[in-house]
Coordinates of C-alpha atoms in Angstrom, one line a residue:
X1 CA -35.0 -1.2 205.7
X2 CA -36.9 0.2 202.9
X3 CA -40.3 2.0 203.9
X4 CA -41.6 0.9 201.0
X5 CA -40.0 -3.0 200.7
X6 CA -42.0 -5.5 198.9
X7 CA -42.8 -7.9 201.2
X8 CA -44.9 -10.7 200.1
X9 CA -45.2 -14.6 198.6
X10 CA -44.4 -16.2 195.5
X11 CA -45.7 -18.6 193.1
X12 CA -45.9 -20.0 189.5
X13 CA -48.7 -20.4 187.3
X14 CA -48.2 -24.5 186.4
X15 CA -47.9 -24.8 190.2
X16 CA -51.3 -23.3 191.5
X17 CA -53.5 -22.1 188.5
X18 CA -54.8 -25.9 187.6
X19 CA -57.4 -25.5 184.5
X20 CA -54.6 -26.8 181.9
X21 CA -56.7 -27.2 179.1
X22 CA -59.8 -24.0 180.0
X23 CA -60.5 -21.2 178.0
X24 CA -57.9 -22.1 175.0
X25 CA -55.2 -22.6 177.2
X26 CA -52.5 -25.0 175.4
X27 CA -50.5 -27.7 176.6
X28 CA -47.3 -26.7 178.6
X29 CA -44.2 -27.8 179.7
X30 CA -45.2 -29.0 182.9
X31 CA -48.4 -30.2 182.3
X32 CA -46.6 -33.6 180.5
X33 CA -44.6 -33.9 184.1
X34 CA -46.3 -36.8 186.3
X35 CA -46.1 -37.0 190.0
X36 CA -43.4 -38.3 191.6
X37 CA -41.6 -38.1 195.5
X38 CA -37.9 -37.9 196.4
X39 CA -37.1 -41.0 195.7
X40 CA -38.9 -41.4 192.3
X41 CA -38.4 -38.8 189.9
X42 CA -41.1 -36.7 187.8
X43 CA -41.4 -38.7 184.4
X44 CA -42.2 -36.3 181.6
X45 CA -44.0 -37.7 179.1
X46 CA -45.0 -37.7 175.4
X47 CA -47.7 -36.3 175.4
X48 CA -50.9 -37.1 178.1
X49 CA -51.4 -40.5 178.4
X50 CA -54.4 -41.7 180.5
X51 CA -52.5 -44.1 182.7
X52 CA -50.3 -41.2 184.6
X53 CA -51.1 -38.7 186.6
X54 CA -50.5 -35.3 186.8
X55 CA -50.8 -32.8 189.6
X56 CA -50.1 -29.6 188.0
X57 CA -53.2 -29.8 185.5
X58 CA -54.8 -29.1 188.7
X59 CA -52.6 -27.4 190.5
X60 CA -54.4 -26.1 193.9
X61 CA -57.5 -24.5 191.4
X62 CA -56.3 -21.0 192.1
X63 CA -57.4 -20.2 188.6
X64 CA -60.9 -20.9 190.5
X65 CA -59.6 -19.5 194.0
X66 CA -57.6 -16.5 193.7
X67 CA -59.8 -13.7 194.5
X68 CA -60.6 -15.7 197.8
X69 CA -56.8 -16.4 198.3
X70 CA -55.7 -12.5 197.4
X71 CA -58.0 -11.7 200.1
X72 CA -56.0 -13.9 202.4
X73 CA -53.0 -12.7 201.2
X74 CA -53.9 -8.8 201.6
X75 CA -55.2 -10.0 205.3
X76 CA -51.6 -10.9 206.2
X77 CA -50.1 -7.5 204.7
X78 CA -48.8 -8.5 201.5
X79 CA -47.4 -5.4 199.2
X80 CA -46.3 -7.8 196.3
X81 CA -47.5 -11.2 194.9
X82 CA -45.2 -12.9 192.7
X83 CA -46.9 -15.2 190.0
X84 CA -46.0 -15.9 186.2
X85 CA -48.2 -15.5 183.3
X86 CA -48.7 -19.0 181.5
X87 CA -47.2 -18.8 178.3
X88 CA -49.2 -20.9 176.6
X89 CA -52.6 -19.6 178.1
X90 CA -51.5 -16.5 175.5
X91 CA -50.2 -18.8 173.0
X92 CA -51.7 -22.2 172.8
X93 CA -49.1 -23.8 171.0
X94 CA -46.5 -20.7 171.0
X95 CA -46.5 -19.7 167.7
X96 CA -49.9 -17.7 166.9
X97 CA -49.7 -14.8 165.9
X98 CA -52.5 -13.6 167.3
X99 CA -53.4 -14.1 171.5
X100 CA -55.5 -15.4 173.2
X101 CA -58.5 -13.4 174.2
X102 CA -59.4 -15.5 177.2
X103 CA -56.0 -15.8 178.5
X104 CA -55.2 -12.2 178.4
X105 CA -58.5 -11.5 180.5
X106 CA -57.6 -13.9 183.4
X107 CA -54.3 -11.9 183.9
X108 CA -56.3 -8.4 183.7
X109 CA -58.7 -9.8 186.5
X110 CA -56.1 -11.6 188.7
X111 CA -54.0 -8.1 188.7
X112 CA -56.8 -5.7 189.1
X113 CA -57.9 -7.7 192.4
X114 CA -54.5 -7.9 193.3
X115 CA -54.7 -3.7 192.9
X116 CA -57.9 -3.6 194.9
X117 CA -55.7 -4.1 197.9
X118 CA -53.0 -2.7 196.8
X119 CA -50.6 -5.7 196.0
X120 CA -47.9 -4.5 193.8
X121 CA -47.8 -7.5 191.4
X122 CA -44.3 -8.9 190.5
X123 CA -44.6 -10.9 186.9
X124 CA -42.6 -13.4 185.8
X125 CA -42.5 -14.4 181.5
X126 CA -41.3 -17.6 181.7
X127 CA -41.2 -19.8 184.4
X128 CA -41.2 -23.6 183.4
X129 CA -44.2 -23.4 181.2
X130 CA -43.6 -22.8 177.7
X131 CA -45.7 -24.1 175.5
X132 CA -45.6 -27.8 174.8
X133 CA -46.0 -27.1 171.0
X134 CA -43.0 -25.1 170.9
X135 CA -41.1 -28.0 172.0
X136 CA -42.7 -30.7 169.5
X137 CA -42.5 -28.7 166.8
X138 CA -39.2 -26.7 167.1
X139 CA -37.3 -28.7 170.2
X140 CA -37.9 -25.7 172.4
X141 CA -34.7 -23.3 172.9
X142 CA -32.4 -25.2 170.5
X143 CA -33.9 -23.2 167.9
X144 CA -33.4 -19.8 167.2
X145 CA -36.5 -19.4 166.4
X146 CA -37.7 -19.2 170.1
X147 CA -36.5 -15.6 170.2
X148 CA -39.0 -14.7 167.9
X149 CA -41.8 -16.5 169.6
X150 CA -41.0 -15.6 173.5
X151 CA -40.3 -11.8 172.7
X152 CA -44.2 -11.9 170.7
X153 CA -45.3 -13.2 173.8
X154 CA -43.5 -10.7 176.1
X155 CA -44.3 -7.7 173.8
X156 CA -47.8 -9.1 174.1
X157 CA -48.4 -9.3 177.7
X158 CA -46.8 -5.7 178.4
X159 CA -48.1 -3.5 175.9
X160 CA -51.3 -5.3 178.1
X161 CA -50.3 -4.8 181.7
X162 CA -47.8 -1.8 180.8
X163 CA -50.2 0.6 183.2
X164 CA -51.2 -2.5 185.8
X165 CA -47.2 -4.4 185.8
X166 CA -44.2 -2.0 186.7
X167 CA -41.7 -5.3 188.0
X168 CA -40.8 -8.4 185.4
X169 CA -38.3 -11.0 185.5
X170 CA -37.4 -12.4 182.0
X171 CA -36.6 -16.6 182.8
X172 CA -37.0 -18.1 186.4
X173 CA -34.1 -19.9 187.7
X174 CA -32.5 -19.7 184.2
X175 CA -29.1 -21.4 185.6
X176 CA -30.7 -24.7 186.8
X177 CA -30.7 -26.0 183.3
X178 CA -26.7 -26.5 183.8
X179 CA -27.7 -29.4 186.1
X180 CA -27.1 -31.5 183.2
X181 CA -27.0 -35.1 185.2
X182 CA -30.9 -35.7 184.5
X183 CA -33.7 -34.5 182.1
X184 CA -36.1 -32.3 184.3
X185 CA -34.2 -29.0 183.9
X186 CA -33.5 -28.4 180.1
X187 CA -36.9 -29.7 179.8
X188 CA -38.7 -27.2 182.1
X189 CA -35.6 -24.5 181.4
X190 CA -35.3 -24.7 177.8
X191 CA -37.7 -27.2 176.3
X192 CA -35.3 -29.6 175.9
X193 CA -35.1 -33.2 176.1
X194 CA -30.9 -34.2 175.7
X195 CA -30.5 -37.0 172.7
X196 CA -27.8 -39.8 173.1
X197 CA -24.8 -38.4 171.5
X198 CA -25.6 -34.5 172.9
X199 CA -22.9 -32.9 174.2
X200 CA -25.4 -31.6 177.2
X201 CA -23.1 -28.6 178.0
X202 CA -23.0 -27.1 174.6
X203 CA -26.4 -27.6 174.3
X204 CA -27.3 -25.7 177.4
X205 CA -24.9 -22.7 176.5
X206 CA -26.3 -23.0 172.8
X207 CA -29.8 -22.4 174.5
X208 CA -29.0 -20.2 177.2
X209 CA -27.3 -17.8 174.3
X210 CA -30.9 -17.7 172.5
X211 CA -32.3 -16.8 175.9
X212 CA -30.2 -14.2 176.3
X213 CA -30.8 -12.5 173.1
X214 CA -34.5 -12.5 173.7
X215 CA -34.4 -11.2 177.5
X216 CA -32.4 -8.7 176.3
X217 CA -34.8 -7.7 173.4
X218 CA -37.5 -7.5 176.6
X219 CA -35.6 -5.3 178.4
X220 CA -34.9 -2.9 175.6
X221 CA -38.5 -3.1 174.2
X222 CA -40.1 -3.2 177.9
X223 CA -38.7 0.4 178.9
X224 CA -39.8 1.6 175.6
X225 CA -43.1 0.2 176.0
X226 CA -43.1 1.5 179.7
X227 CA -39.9 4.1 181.1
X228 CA -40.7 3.2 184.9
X229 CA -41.0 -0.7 184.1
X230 CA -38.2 -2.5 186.3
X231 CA -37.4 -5.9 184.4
X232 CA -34.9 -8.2 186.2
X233 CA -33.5 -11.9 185.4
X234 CA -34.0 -14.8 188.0
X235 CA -30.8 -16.7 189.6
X236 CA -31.3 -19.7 191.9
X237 CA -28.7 -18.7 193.9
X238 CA -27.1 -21.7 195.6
X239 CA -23.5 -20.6 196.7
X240 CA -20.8 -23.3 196.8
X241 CA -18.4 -23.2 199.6
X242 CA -14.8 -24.8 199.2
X243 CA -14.4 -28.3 202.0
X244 CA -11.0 -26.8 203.3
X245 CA -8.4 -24.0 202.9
X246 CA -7.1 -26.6 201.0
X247 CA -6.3 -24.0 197.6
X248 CA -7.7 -26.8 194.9
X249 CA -11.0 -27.0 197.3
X250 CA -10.7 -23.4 197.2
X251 CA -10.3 -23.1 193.4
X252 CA -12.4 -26.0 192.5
X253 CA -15.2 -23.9 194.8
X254 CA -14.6 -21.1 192.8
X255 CA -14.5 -22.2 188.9
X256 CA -18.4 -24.1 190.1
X257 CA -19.9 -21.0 191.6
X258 CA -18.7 -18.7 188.3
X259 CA -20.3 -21.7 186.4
X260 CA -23.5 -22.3 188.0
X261 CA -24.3 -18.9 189.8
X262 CA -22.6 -16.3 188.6
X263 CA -22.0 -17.3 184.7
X264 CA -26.2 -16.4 183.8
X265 CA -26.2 -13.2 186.0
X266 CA -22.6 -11.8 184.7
X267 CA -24.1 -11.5 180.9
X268 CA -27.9 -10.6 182.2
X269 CA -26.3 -7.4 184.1
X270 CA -22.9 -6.9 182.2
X271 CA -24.3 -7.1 179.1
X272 CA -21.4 -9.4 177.8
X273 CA -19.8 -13.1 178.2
X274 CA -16.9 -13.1 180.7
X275 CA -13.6 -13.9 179.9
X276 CA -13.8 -17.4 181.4
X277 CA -16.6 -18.4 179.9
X278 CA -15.4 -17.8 176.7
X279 CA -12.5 -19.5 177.5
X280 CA -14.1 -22.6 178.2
X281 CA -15.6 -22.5 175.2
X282 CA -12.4 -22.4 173.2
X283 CA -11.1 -25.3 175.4
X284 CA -13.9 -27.3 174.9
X285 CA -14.1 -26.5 170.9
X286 CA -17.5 -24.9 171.1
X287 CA -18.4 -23.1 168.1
X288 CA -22.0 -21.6 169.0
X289 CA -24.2 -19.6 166.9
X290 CA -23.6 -16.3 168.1
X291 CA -24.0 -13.3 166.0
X292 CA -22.0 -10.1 166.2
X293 CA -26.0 -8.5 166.3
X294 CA -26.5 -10.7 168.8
X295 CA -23.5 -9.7 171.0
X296 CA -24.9 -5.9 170.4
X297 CA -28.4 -6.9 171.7
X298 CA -26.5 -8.1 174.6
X299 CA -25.1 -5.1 175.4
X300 CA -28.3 -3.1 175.1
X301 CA -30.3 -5.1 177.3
X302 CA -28.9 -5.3 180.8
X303 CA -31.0 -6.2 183.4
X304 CA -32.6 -3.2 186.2
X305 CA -32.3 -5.9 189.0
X306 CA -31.3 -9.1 190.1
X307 CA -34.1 -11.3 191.0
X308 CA -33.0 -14.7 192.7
X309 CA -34.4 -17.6 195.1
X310 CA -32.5 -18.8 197.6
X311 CA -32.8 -22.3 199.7
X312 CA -29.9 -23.9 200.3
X313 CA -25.9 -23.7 199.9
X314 CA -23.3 -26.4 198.8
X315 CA -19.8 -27.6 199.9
X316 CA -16.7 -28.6 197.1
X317 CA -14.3 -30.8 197.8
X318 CA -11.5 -31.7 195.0
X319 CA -10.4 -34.9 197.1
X320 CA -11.6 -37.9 195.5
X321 CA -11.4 -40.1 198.7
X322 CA -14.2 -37.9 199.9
X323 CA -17.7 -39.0 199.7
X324 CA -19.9 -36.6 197.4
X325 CA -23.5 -36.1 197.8
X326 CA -24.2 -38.2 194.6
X327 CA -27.6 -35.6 194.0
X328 CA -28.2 -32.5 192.0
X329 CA -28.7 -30.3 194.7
X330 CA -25.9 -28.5 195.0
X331 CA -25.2 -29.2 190.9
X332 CA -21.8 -30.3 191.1
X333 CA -20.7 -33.8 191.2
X334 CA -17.9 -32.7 193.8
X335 CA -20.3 -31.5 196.2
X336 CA -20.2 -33.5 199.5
X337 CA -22.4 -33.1 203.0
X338 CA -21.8 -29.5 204.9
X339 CA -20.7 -31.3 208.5
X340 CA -21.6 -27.7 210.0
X341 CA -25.2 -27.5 208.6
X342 CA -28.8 -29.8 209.0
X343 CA -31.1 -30.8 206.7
X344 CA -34.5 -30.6 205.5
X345 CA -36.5 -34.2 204.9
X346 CA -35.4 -34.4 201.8
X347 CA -32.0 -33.8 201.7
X348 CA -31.8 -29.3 201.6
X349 CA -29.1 -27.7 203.9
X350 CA -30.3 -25.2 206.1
X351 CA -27.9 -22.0 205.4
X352 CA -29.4 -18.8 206.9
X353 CA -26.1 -17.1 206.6
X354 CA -25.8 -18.4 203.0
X355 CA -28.6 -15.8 202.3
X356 CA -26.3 -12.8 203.4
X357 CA -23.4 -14.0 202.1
X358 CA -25.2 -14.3 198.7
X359 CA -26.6 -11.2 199.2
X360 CA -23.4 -9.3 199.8
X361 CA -21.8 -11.6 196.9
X362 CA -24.2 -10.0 194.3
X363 CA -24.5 -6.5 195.5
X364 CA -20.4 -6.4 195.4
X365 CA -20.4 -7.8 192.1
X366 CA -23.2 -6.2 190.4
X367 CA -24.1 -3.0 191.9
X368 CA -27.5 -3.6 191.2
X369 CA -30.9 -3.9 193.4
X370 CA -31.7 -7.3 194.1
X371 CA -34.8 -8.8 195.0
X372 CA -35.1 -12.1 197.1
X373 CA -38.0 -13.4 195.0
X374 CA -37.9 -17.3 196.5
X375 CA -37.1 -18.1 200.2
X376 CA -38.9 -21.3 201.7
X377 CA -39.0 -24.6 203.7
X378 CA -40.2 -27.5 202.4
X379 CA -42.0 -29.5 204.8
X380 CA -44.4 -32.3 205.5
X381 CA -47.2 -30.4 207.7
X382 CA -49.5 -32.3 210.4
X383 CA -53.0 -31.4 210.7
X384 CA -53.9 -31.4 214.8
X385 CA -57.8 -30.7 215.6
X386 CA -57.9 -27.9 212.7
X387 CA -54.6 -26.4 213.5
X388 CA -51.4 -26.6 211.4
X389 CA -48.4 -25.7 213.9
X390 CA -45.7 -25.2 211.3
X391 CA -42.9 -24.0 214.1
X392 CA -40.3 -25.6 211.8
X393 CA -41.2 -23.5 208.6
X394 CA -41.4 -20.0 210.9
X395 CA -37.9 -20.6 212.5
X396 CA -36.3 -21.0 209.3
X397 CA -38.4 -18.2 207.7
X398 CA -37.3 -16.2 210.9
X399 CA -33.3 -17.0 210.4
X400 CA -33.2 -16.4 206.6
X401 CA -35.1 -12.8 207.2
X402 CA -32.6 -12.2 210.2
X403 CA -29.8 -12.4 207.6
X404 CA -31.3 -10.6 205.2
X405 CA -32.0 -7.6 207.5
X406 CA -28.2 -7.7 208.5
X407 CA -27.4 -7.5 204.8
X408 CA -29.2 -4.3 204.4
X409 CA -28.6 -2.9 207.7
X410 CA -25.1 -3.8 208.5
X411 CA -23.4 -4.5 205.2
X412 CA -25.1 -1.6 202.6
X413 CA -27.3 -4.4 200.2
X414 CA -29.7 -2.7 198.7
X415 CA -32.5 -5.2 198.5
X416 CA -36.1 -4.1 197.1
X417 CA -38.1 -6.7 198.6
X418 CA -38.4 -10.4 199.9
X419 CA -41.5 -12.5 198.5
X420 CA -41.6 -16.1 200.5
X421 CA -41.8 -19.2 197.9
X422 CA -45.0 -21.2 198.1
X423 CA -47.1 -18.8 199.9
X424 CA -50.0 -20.8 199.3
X425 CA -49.4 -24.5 199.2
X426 CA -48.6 -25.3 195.7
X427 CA -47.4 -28.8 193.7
X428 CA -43.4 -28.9 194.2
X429 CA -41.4 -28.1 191.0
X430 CA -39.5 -31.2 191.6
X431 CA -41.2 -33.8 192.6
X432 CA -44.6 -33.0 191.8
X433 CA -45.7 -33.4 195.5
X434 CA -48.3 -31.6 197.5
X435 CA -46.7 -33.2 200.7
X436 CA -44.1 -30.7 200.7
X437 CA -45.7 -28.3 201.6
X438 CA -43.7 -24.4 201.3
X439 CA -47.3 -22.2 202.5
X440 CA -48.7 -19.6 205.3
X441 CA -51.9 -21.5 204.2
X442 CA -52.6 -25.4 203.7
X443 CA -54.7 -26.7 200.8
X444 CA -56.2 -29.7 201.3
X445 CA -55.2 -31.9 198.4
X446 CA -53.5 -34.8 198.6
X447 CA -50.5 -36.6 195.8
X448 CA -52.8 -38.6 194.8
X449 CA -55.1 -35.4 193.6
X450 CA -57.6 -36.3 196.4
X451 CA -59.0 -33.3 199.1
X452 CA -61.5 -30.8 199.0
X453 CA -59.3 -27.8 198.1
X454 CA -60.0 -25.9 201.0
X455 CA -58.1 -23.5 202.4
X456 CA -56.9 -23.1 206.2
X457 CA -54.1 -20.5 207.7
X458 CA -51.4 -22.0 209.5
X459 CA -49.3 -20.6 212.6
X460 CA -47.0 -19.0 210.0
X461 CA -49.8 -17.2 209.0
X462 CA -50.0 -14.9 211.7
X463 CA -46.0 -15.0 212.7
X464 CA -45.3 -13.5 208.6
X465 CA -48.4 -10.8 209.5
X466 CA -46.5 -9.4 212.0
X467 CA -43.2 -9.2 210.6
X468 CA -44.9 -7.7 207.7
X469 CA -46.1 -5.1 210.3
X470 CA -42.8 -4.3 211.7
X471 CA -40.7 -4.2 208.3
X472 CA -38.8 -6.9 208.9
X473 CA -37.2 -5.6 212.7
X474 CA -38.1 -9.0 214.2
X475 CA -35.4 -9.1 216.9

């Protein structure tokens, strides 16, 4: 192991800040996403309408809390803190030209107490929360336009933090938005809500080639701005394993991990689209708007690292008679049950060994650093006499960092750092839920927005302290 690994926790803006509409902030993405559960999905919504609720316009208040939770945080020996910077607490409605003041100061503050301790802080541009005006007003990332409007935004934020920031990612999770079954992932991806007679594919490539374009212009302007700075993209790495030896589960398992894995982190670190993607393309008659500037940005703008979360794994099976999973958590529609694996409550396999495997996946194909950014367990916690015993969420903590260790130690993967997802409580991405709950410390608020906020550390607390202490070696 690194001396120096960046252990730590991980979260995103819309999911603990709250104060949606304070100090200028605009309207985002997710703050038109209601509250929902696992079996009722998030509705996203035109607008705020007063008859909905929504959890992330308050999030957990750390916009109120975070000096009090960074000193929780340095008392269980973080290094790193992942967050994001809200987009549109910069840009209200994403196309100003001038920031916001206010905005810009709440990211000086939080980073300066993070420094105080001597948490490295890990920033990512864009996760889920681009402004909501952007999407009104120019339907978010199927406009070229965006590239112009999230590079102003980037440029912004690191000419600002260039001597406070050294680690970025450009987009979180930017492959998710090929989980093209429902609404919730262009939308919080890309900005983009599919019409009747899209073809939803083509969309997303469309998008993601726009996306591209601008994290590349980051890269390239972010090492001018700053030599040291080490900007990365964000996978969610979910690999897909074949059912059988059979050679079409095999194949099939293949052609679903290129396109929902590997496709978005080929062209962040090559610098180029692979040969199979652009044969798709051609098969499927896509004619995108790609220019041969474009391509050349492309090539300019590879990525330092490969950031990626990683929670569960998923199982292809090209035999009809089989009974697939019928969700999108594994993203395919051939995805069936792993017979060899449990379950979280709602519905994740547990895959310690997925992690190595992943791991050793994209150090072999990439040759790059990569950074576990988001590892976590979901999970309903009780509250006994004061005490949260979360035994479930430190033995799967405690597996997944097993792997990991193996990677480095016995297999060469050269990892920078591992930041646990949800560190504090915050309001789950997908279904808007405090009850699934990811953190080291509980915050008492409720899904129906009810609690006094308060914070309390829970046995995982003291069981991630220590491994922070001994650098992982936790056999």
């Amino acid at each position: 192991m690194r001396e120096n690994f960046l252990w730590g926790g991980a979260v995103a803006a819309h999911q603990v800040e709250g104060a949606y509409n304070t100090d200028g902030k605009g309207l985002s993405a997710a703050d038109v996403m209601t509250g929902g559960s696992r079996q009722k999905a998030r509705e996203i919504t035109d607008g705020i309408l007063a008859d909905k609720y929504y959890p992330n316009h308050e999030g957990i208040r750390f916009y109120e809390y975070y000096r009090e939770d960074i000193r929780l945080f340095a008392e269980m020996g973080f290094r790193c803190f992942r967050t994001s910077i809200a987009w549109s607490r910069i840009f209200p409605q994403g196309d100003e030209k001038t920031p916001n003041e206010a905005g810009l100061q709440f990211y000086d503050d939080l980073f300066d107490e993070l420094h105080k301790y001597g948490i490295e802080p890990i920033v990512t541009l864009s996760h889920f929360e681009m402004p909501y005006g952007l999407i009104k007003k120019y339907g978010g990332w199927r406009s070229r336009k965006m590239i112009t409007f999230y590079t102003r935004f980037a440029y912004t934020v690191m000419e600002r933090y260039r001597n406070k920031v050294t680690y970025w990612m450009t987009f979180n999770e930017i492959n998710n938005q090929m989980i093209v079954s429902n609404n919730i992932y262009a939308f919080t991806n890309s900005g983009i809500l599919f019409k009747e007679n899209d073809d939803r594919e083509k969309v997303v490539y469309q998008a993601a080639h726009y996306q591209f374009t601008a994290s590349a212009m980051t890269v390239k302007k972010g090492h001018e701005i700053n030599p040291d700075f080490q900007i990365g993209c964000m996978i969610a790495a979910s690999p897909l394993y074949p059912y059988s030896c059979n050679p079409k589960d095999i194949l099939l398992a293949q052609r679903e991990d290129r396109k929902f894995n590997l496709f978005f982190a080929d062209v962040h670190a090559r610098g180029h689209y692979p040969s199979y993607a652009l044969k798709e393309w051609e098969r499927r008659g896509y004619e995108l708007d790609i220019t041969e500037a474009d391509l050349k940005t492309l090539a300019q703008g590879c990525v330092d690292y490969i950031g990626f979360s990683y929670y569960l794994s998923g199982v292809m099976c090209a035999d009809p008679s089989v009974e697939k999973l019928g969700n999108d958590l594994a993203a395919s529609p051939d995805a069936v049950e792993n017979p060899y694996l449990p379950m979280t409550p709602w519905g994740w396999t547990i895959d310690p060994e997925g992690l190595r495997y992943v791991l050793n996946q994209y150090y072999e194909r990439y040759e790059l650093p990569l950074f576990i950014v988001e590892n976590g367990f979901g999970y309903e916690d009780a509250v006994d006499d004061g005490q949260i015993h979360d035994n479930n969420r430190i033995k799967y903590l405690d597996n997944h960092i097993r792997e990991m260790v193996k990677a480095i130690e016995e297999d060469g993967v050269d990892v920078i750092g591992y930041t646990v997802w949800g560190c504090i409580d915050p309001v789950s991405f997908t279904t808007g839920e405090m009850r699934k709950r990811y953190g080291f410390i509980y915050v008492d608020k409720m899904d129906d927005g009810s609690g006094t906020y308060a914070r309390s550390k829970k046995d995982s607390f003291y069981w991630y302290q220590d491994v922070i202490k001994k650098n992982g070696h936790i056999f």
